[in-house]
mmCIF file of C-alpha atoms in Angstrom:
data_model
loop_
_atom_site.group_PDB
_atom_site.id
_atom_site.type_symbol
_atom_site.label_atom_id
_atom_site.label_comp_id
_atom_site.label_asym_id
_atom_site.label_seq_id
_atom_site.Cartn_x
_atom_site.Cartn_y
_atom_site.Cartn_z
ATOM 1 C CA UNK A 28 73.208 129.888 85.230
ATOM 2 C CA UNK A 29 72.650 132.521 82.624
ATOM 3 C CA UNK A 30 69.630 133.795 80.794
ATOM 4 C CA UNK A 31 69.898 135.415 77.354
ATOM 5 C CA UNK A 32 66.938 137.418 76.115
ATOM 6 C CA UNK A 33 66.329 138.532 72.577
ATOM 7 C CA UNK A 34 63.561 139.782 70.381
ATOM 8 C CA UNK A 35 63.253 139.444 66.638
ATOM 9 C CA UNK A 36 60.668 141.341 64.611
ATOM 10 C CA UNK A 37 60.079 141.127 60.904
ATOM 11 C CA UNK A 38 57.492 141.615 58.187
ATOM 12 C CA UNK A 39 56.719 138.656 55.943
ATOM 13 C CA UNK A 40 55.357 139.683 52.561
ATOM 14 C CA UNK A 41 52.822 137.293 51.103
ATOM 15 C CA UNK A 42 53.750 137.846 47.442
ATOM 16 C CA UNK A 43 56.934 136.841 45.626
ATOM 17 C CA UNK A 44 57.466 140.386 44.342
ATOM 18 C CA UNK A 45 56.711 143.671 46.104
ATOM 19 C CA UNK A 46 53.795 145.624 44.626
ATOM 20 C CA UNK A 47 54.735 148.233 42.024
ATOM 21 C CA UNK A 48 52.848 150.872 43.996
ATOM 22 C CA UNK A 49 53.239 150.639 47.789
ATOM 23 C CA UNK A 50 49.943 150.782 49.708
ATOM 24 C CA UNK A 51 49.030 154.170 51.139
ATOM 25 C CA UNK A 52 47.918 152.566 54.403
ATOM 26 C CA UNK A 53 49.212 149.736 56.552
ATOM 27 C CA UNK A 54 48.149 147.844 59.634
ATOM 28 C CA UNK A 55 50.108 148.559 62.794
ATOM 29 C CA UNK A 56 50.098 145.848 65.466
ATOM 30 C CA UNK A 57 51.020 146.631 69.052
ATOM 31 C CA UNK A 58 51.558 143.389 70.961
ATOM 32 C CA UNK A 59 51.957 143.163 74.721
ATOM 33 C CA UNK A 60 52.653 139.935 76.598
ATOM 34 C CA UNK A 61 51.511 139.983 80.227
ATOM 35 C CA UNK A 62 52.461 137.458 82.890
ATOM 36 C CA UNK A 63 49.746 137.238 85.523
ATOM 37 C CA UNK A 64 50.425 135.653 88.911
ATOM 38 C CA UNK A 65 47.479 133.487 89.923
ATOM 39 C CA UNK A 66 43.918 133.807 88.643
ATOM 40 C CA UNK A 67 42.777 136.887 90.579
ATOM 41 C CA UNK A 68 42.816 138.976 87.400
ATOM 42 C CA UNK A 69 39.792 136.979 86.190
ATOM 43 C CA UNK A 70 37.914 137.773 89.383
ATOM 44 C CA UNK A 71 38.467 141.499 88.935
ATOM 45 C CA UNK A 72 38.230 141.885 85.147
ATOM 46 C CA UNK A 73 36.294 138.947 83.668
ATOM 47 C CA UNK A 74 33.011 140.787 83.056
ATOM 48 C CA UNK A 75 34.864 143.653 81.383
ATOM 49 C CA UNK A 76 35.902 141.310 78.551
ATOM 50 C CA UNK A 77 33.751 140.231 75.604
ATOM 51 C CA UNK A 78 34.180 136.482 74.804
ATOM 52 C CA UNK A 79 35.440 135.712 71.295
ATOM 53 C CA UNK A 80 36.523 132.043 71.335
ATOM 54 C CA UNK A 81 37.831 129.126 73.416
ATOM 55 C CA UNK A 82 40.371 126.537 72.280
ATOM 56 C CA UNK A 83 41.095 123.984 74.971
ATOM 57 C CA UNK A 84 42.973 125.825 77.716
ATOM 58 C CA UNK A 85 43.305 128.942 75.545
ATOM 59 C CA UNK A 86 40.661 131.660 75.278
ATOM 60 C CA UNK A 87 40.167 134.944 73.431
ATOM 61 C CA UNK A 88 38.239 138.109 74.259
ATOM 62 C CA UNK A 89 37.973 141.655 72.971
ATOM 63 C CA UNK A 90 38.469 144.575 75.325
ATOM 64 C CA UNK A 91 38.556 148.350 75.461
ATOM 65 C CA UNK A 92 41.794 150.304 75.814
ATOM 66 C CA UNK A 93 40.848 151.147 79.398
ATOM 67 C CA UNK A 94 40.408 147.475 80.275
ATOM 68 C CA UNK A 95 43.705 146.593 78.591
ATOM 69 C CA UNK A 96 45.488 149.216 80.684
ATOM 70 C CA UNK A 97 43.888 147.772 83.830
ATOM 71 C CA UNK A 98 45.134 144.297 82.882
ATOM 72 C CA UNK A 99 48.629 145.676 82.348
ATOM 73 C CA UNK A 100 48.569 147.298 85.783
ATOM 74 C CA UNK A 101 47.547 143.957 87.323
ATOM 75 C CA UNK A 102 50.344 142.028 85.588
ATOM 76 C CA UNK A 103 53.327 140.660 87.473
ATOM 77 C CA UNK A 104 55.566 141.267 84.477
ATOM 78 C CA UNK A 105 55.088 142.972 81.114
ATOM 79 C CA UNK A 106 56.987 142.183 77.920
ATOM 80 C CA UNK A 107 56.613 144.803 75.201
ATOM 81 C CA UNK A 108 57.342 144.391 71.505
ATOM 82 C CA UNK A 109 57.916 146.917 68.745
ATOM 83 C CA UNK A 110 54.892 147.994 66.770
ATOM 84 C CA UNK A 111 55.096 146.118 63.478
ATOM 85 C CA UNK A 112 53.730 147.490 60.214
ATOM 86 C CA UNK A 113 52.423 145.262 57.423
ATOM 87 C CA UNK A 114 50.288 145.816 54.357
ATOM 88 C CA UNK A 115 46.648 144.686 54.723
ATOM 89 C CA UNK A 116 46.595 140.922 54.218
ATOM 90 C CA UNK A 117 50.377 140.522 54.613
ATOM 91 C CA UNK A 118 51.848 138.622 57.533
ATOM 92 C CA UNK A 119 53.789 140.225 60.364
ATOM 93 C CA UNK A 120 55.762 138.120 62.831
ATOM 94 C CA UNK A 121 57.842 138.639 65.919
ATOM 95 C CA UNK A 122 59.680 136.169 68.101
ATOM 96 C CA UNK A 123 61.021 136.436 71.640
ATOM 97 C CA UNK A 124 63.420 133.842 73.038
ATOM 98 C CA UNK A 125 65.026 133.063 76.394
ATOM 99 C CA UNK A 126 67.867 130.572 76.911
ATOM 100 C CA UNK A 127 68.475 128.821 80.240
ATOM 101 C CA UNK A 128 71.516 126.678 80.996
ATOM 102 C CA UNK A 129 71.240 123.719 83.351
ATOM 103 C CA UNK A 130 73.232 120.697 84.579
ATOM 104 C CA UNK A 131 71.879 117.973 82.293
ATOM 105 C CA UNK A 132 74.277 115.182 83.296
ATOM 106 C CA UNK A 133 77.295 114.166 85.361
ATOM 107 C CA UNK A 134 80.601 112.594 84.348
ATOM 108 C CA UNK A 135 82.159 110.445 87.085
ATOM 109 C CA UNK A 136 85.941 110.867 87.451
ATOM 110 C CA UNK A 137 87.575 108.253 89.705
ATOM 111 C CA UNK A 138 91.125 108.455 91.097
ATOM 112 C CA UNK A 139 92.606 105.193 92.324
ATOM 113 C CA UNK A 140 92.499 101.465 91.551
ATOM 114 C CA UNK A 141 89.420 99.777 90.098
ATOM 115 C CA UNK A 142 86.826 99.218 92.809
ATOM 116 C CA UNK A 143 88.879 101.018 95.484
ATOM 117 C CA UNK A 144 88.853 104.709 94.586
ATOM 118 C CA UNK A 145 90.898 107.239 96.491
ATOM 119 C CA UNK A 146 88.688 110.098 95.333
ATOM 120 C CA UNK A 147 85.620 110.590 93.166
ATOM 121 C CA UNK A 148 84.709 113.823 91.401
ATOM 122 C CA UNK A 149 81.709 114.716 89.284
ATOM 123 C CA UNK A 150 81.989 116.959 86.247
ATOM 124 C CA UNK A 151 78.732 118.643 85.233
ATOM 125 C CA UNK A 152 77.524 118.367 81.643
ATOM 126 C CA UNK A 153 75.847 121.696 80.944
ATOM 127 C CA UNK A 154 73.133 121.927 78.314
ATOM 128 C CA UNK A 155 70.560 124.560 77.470
ATOM 129 C CA UNK A 156 66.832 124.768 76.892
ATOM 130 C CA UNK A 157 65.229 127.547 74.884
ATOM 131 C CA UNK A 158 61.849 129.092 75.484
ATOM 132 C CA UNK A 159 60.331 130.819 72.462
ATOM 133 C CA UNK A 160 57.288 133.043 72.017
ATOM 134 C CA UNK A 161 56.248 133.406 68.371
ATOM 135 C CA UNK A 162 53.304 135.435 67.104
ATOM 136 C CA UNK A 163 52.220 135.657 63.455
ATOM 137 C CA UNK A 164 49.597 138.267 62.547
ATOM 138 C CA UNK A 165 47.688 139.306 59.462
ATOM 139 C CA UNK A 166 44.563 141.357 59.053
ATOM 140 C CA UNK A 167 42.472 143.858 57.191
ATOM 141 C CA UNK A 168 39.907 146.489 57.942
ATOM 142 C CA UNK A 169 36.370 145.105 58.141
ATOM 143 C CA UNK A 170 32.951 146.699 58.258
ATOM 144 C CA UNK A 171 32.780 146.565 62.065
ATOM 145 C CA UNK A 172 36.446 147.022 62.907
ATOM 146 C CA UNK A 173 39.384 144.766 62.006
ATOM 147 C CA UNK A 174 39.455 141.122 60.925
ATOM 148 C CA UNK A 175 42.640 139.737 62.511
ATOM 149 C CA UNK A 176 44.200 136.314 62.030
ATOM 150 C CA UNK A 177 46.471 135.262 64.882
ATOM 151 C CA UNK A 178 48.780 132.260 65.338
ATOM 152 C CA UNK A 179 50.664 132.074 68.653
ATOM 153 C CA UNK A 180 53.134 129.356 69.648
ATOM 154 C CA UNK A 181 54.591 129.724 73.134
ATOM 155 C CA UNK A 182 57.185 127.367 74.641
ATOM 156 C CA UNK A 183 58.069 128.304 78.218
ATOM 157 C CA UNK A 184 60.567 127.087 80.773
ATOM 158 C CA UNK A 185 58.506 127.089 83.968
ATOM 159 C CA UNK A 186 61.040 125.534 86.324
ATOM 160 C CA UNK A 187 64.348 123.723 86.759
ATOM 161 C CA UNK A 188 64.170 120.864 89.270
ATOM 162 C CA UNK A 189 67.225 119.627 91.181
ATOM 163 C CA UNK A 190 67.740 115.897 91.765
ATOM 164 C CA UNK A 191 70.196 114.294 94.205
ATOM 165 C CA UNK A 192 71.464 111.092 92.572
ATOM 166 C CA UNK A 193 72.961 108.300 94.684
ATOM 167 C CA UNK A 194 76.435 106.917 93.933
ATOM 168 C CA UNK A 195 77.664 104.150 96.246
ATOM 169 C CA UNK A 196 81.435 103.711 96.374
ATOM 170 C CA UNK A 197 83.808 101.486 98.357
ATOM 171 C CA UNK A 198 86.984 103.155 99.586
ATOM 172 C CA UNK A 199 90.432 101.591 99.999
ATOM 173 C CA UNK A 200 89.563 100.444 103.519
ATOM 174 C CA UNK A 201 86.521 98.555 102.277
ATOM 175 C CA UNK A 202 84.053 101.045 103.704
ATOM 176 C CA UNK A 203 81.003 101.916 101.643
ATOM 177 C CA UNK A 204 79.939 105.497 101.194
ATOM 178 C CA UNK A 205 77.053 107.007 99.301
ATOM 179 C CA UNK A 206 77.679 110.242 97.444
ATOM 180 C CA UNK A 207 74.844 112.542 96.360
ATOM 181 C CA UNK A 208 75.851 114.730 93.413
ATOM 182 C CA UNK A 209 73.155 116.920 91.882
ATOM 183 C CA UNK A 210 71.780 117.272 88.392
ATOM 184 C CA UNK A 211 68.850 119.263 87.023
ATOM 185 C CA UNK A 212 65.707 118.526 85.009
ATOM 186 C CA UNK A 213 63.961 121.370 83.136
ATOM 187 C CA UNK A 214 60.165 121.621 83.034
ATOM 188 C CA UNK A 215 58.789 123.029 79.783
ATOM 189 C CA UNK A 216 55.194 123.757 78.735
ATOM 190 C CA UNK A 217 53.881 124.576 75.274
ATOM 191 C CA UNK A 218 50.755 126.618 74.525
ATOM 192 C CA UNK A 219 49.133 127.447 71.208
ATOM 193 C CA UNK A 220 46.280 129.622 70.037
ATOM 194 C CA UNK A 221 45.169 130.213 66.473
ATOM 195 C CA UNK A 222 42.128 131.808 64.927
ATOM 196 C CA UNK A 223 40.554 134.636 62.993
ATOM 197 C CA UNK A 224 38.523 137.173 64.947
ATOM 198 C CA UNK A 225 36.825 140.487 64.442
ATOM 199 C CA UNK A 226 38.096 143.201 66.761
ATOM 200 C CA UNK A 227 35.156 145.643 66.967
ATOM 201 C CA UNK A 228 35.832 149.338 66.574
ATOM 202 C CA UNK A 229 34.398 150.008 70.035
ATOM 203 C CA UNK A 230 36.604 147.337 71.699
ATOM 204 C CA UNK A 231 39.892 147.880 69.763
ATOM 205 C CA UNK A 232 42.025 145.204 71.515
ATOM 206 C CA UNK A 233 42.175 141.412 71.257
ATOM 207 C CA UNK A 234 43.090 139.585 74.487
ATOM 208 C CA UNK A 235 44.332 135.987 74.200
ATOM 209 C CA UNK A 236 44.973 133.760 77.225
ATOM 210 C CA UNK A 237 47.410 130.903 76.659
ATOM 211 C CA UNK A 238 46.163 129.071 79.740
ATOM 212 C CA UNK A 239 47.367 128.723 83.321
ATOM 213 C CA UNK A 240 50.255 126.537 84.457
ATOM 214 C CA UNK A 241 52.180 125.823 87.640
ATOM 215 C CA UNK A 242 55.555 127.466 88.198
ATOM 216 C CA UNK A 243 58.341 126.091 90.375
ATOM 217 C CA UNK A 244 59.867 128.028 93.251
ATOM 218 C CA UNK A 245 63.124 129.747 92.347
ATOM 219 C CA UNK A 246 65.154 132.664 93.632
ATOM 220 C CA UNK A 247 62.853 135.648 93.952
ATOM 221 C CA UNK A 248 59.800 133.734 92.783
ATOM 222 C CA UNK A 249 57.299 131.697 94.773
ATOM 223 C CA UNK A 250 55.700 128.523 93.483
ATOM 224 C CA UNK A 251 52.155 128.930 92.243
ATOM 225 C CA UNK A 252 50.048 129.502 89.136
ATOM 226 C CA UNK A 253 50.882 131.795 86.263
ATOM 227 C CA UNK A 254 48.855 132.764 83.207
ATOM 228 C CA UNK A 255 50.164 134.489 80.104
ATOM 229 C CA UNK A 256 47.964 137.031 78.305
ATOM 230 C CA UNK A 257 48.687 138.423 74.845
ATOM 231 C CA UNK A 258 47.174 141.830 74.025
ATOM 232 C CA UNK A 259 46.996 142.713 70.328
ATOM 233 C CA UNK A 260 45.998 146.215 69.261
ATOM 234 C CA UNK A 261 45.552 146.714 65.488
ATOM 235 C CA UNK A 262 45.117 150.098 63.885
ATOM 236 C CA UNK A 263 45.250 151.555 60.392
ATOM 237 C CA UNK A 264 48.096 154.006 59.786
ATOM 238 C CA UNK A 265 49.491 155.947 56.850
ATOM 239 C CA UNK A 266 52.656 154.438 55.400
ATOM 240 C CA UNK A 267 55.590 156.745 56.279
ATOM 241 C CA UNK A 268 57.480 158.204 53.338
ATOM 242 C CA UNK A 269 60.727 157.557 55.200
ATOM 243 C CA UNK A 270 61.957 156.386 58.553
ATOM 244 C CA UNK A 271 62.079 152.981 60.287
ATOM 245 C CA UNK A 272 59.289 150.467 59.922
ATOM 246 C CA UNK A 273 60.049 149.327 63.450
ATOM 247 C CA UNK A 274 59.433 152.158 65.963
ATOM 248 C CA UNK A 275 61.419 152.101 69.221
ATOM 249 C CA UNK A 276 60.301 149.817 72.015
ATOM 250 C CA UNK A 277 57.900 151.566 74.345
ATOM 251 C CA UNK A 278 59.360 152.170 77.784
ATOM 252 C CA UNK A 279 56.576 150.944 80.039
ATOM 253 C CA UNK A 280 56.212 149.896 83.648
ATOM 254 C CA UNK A 281 58.018 146.702 84.683
ATOM 255 C CA UNK A 282 59.191 145.967 81.182
ATOM 256 C CA UNK A 283 61.576 143.048 80.790
ATOM 257 C CA UNK A 284 64.782 143.859 78.897
ATOM 258 C CA UNK A 285 64.552 142.999 75.215
ATOM 259 C CA UNK A 286 66.561 143.726 72.104
ATOM 260 C CA UNK A 287 64.825 144.628 68.847
ATOM 261 C CA UNK A 288 66.335 144.439 65.406
ATOM 262 C CA UNK A 289 64.730 144.895 61.977
ATOM 263 C CA UNK A 290 65.378 142.154 59.430
#
């Protein structure tokens, strides 16, 4: 089994042609994706969040920087993304993907006469499933802070289940045997959240929960519940005269390996 991780960040300009005069200011978005084990984080931090909206299993709050740091400390795993700059009103997007290979099927190879095999072998048919986290942002400064539009689409592989399939064969002596080769079935969940919210100046950070889901037991990970939180921190910055639009990835605590590339 192999897992390939990658991160893609880009700025999508809303107009067909760039403006003749570049804006003097831009919106910078810092996005953090937190994986929380269980629901204890709600017990400890719920009343420190200000409700913004609910959409089915998803929910949104605003929070202070101090509360966001406390949530990050409580996270099982933290994925960080580059800070993306976009002109006010323009869209900024980043995408993070993980690929998992699994045994999707079996090819039965039989050696010997029809109905009386000498040997049976099973060749695995390996396929892959891709989990993708995509976040599209746009916003502008408002009277009370920032008006931010967010569209999140998250497809996650939460487990790979192993199945023993039965294959009854009759050998050359007429004896019946049952073989039990294994194949795998991936379990995938999809979560979405979309809306437009005001992030007050005194709160500064938007917190979006994509809902809780069960995770299967795998090596190094116990079965249980997991909830993914997305922290979005907008701020107004001066457009740099030169230098990269995509600053380096912050080196934080328990940060999963990612690769960033400007497009």
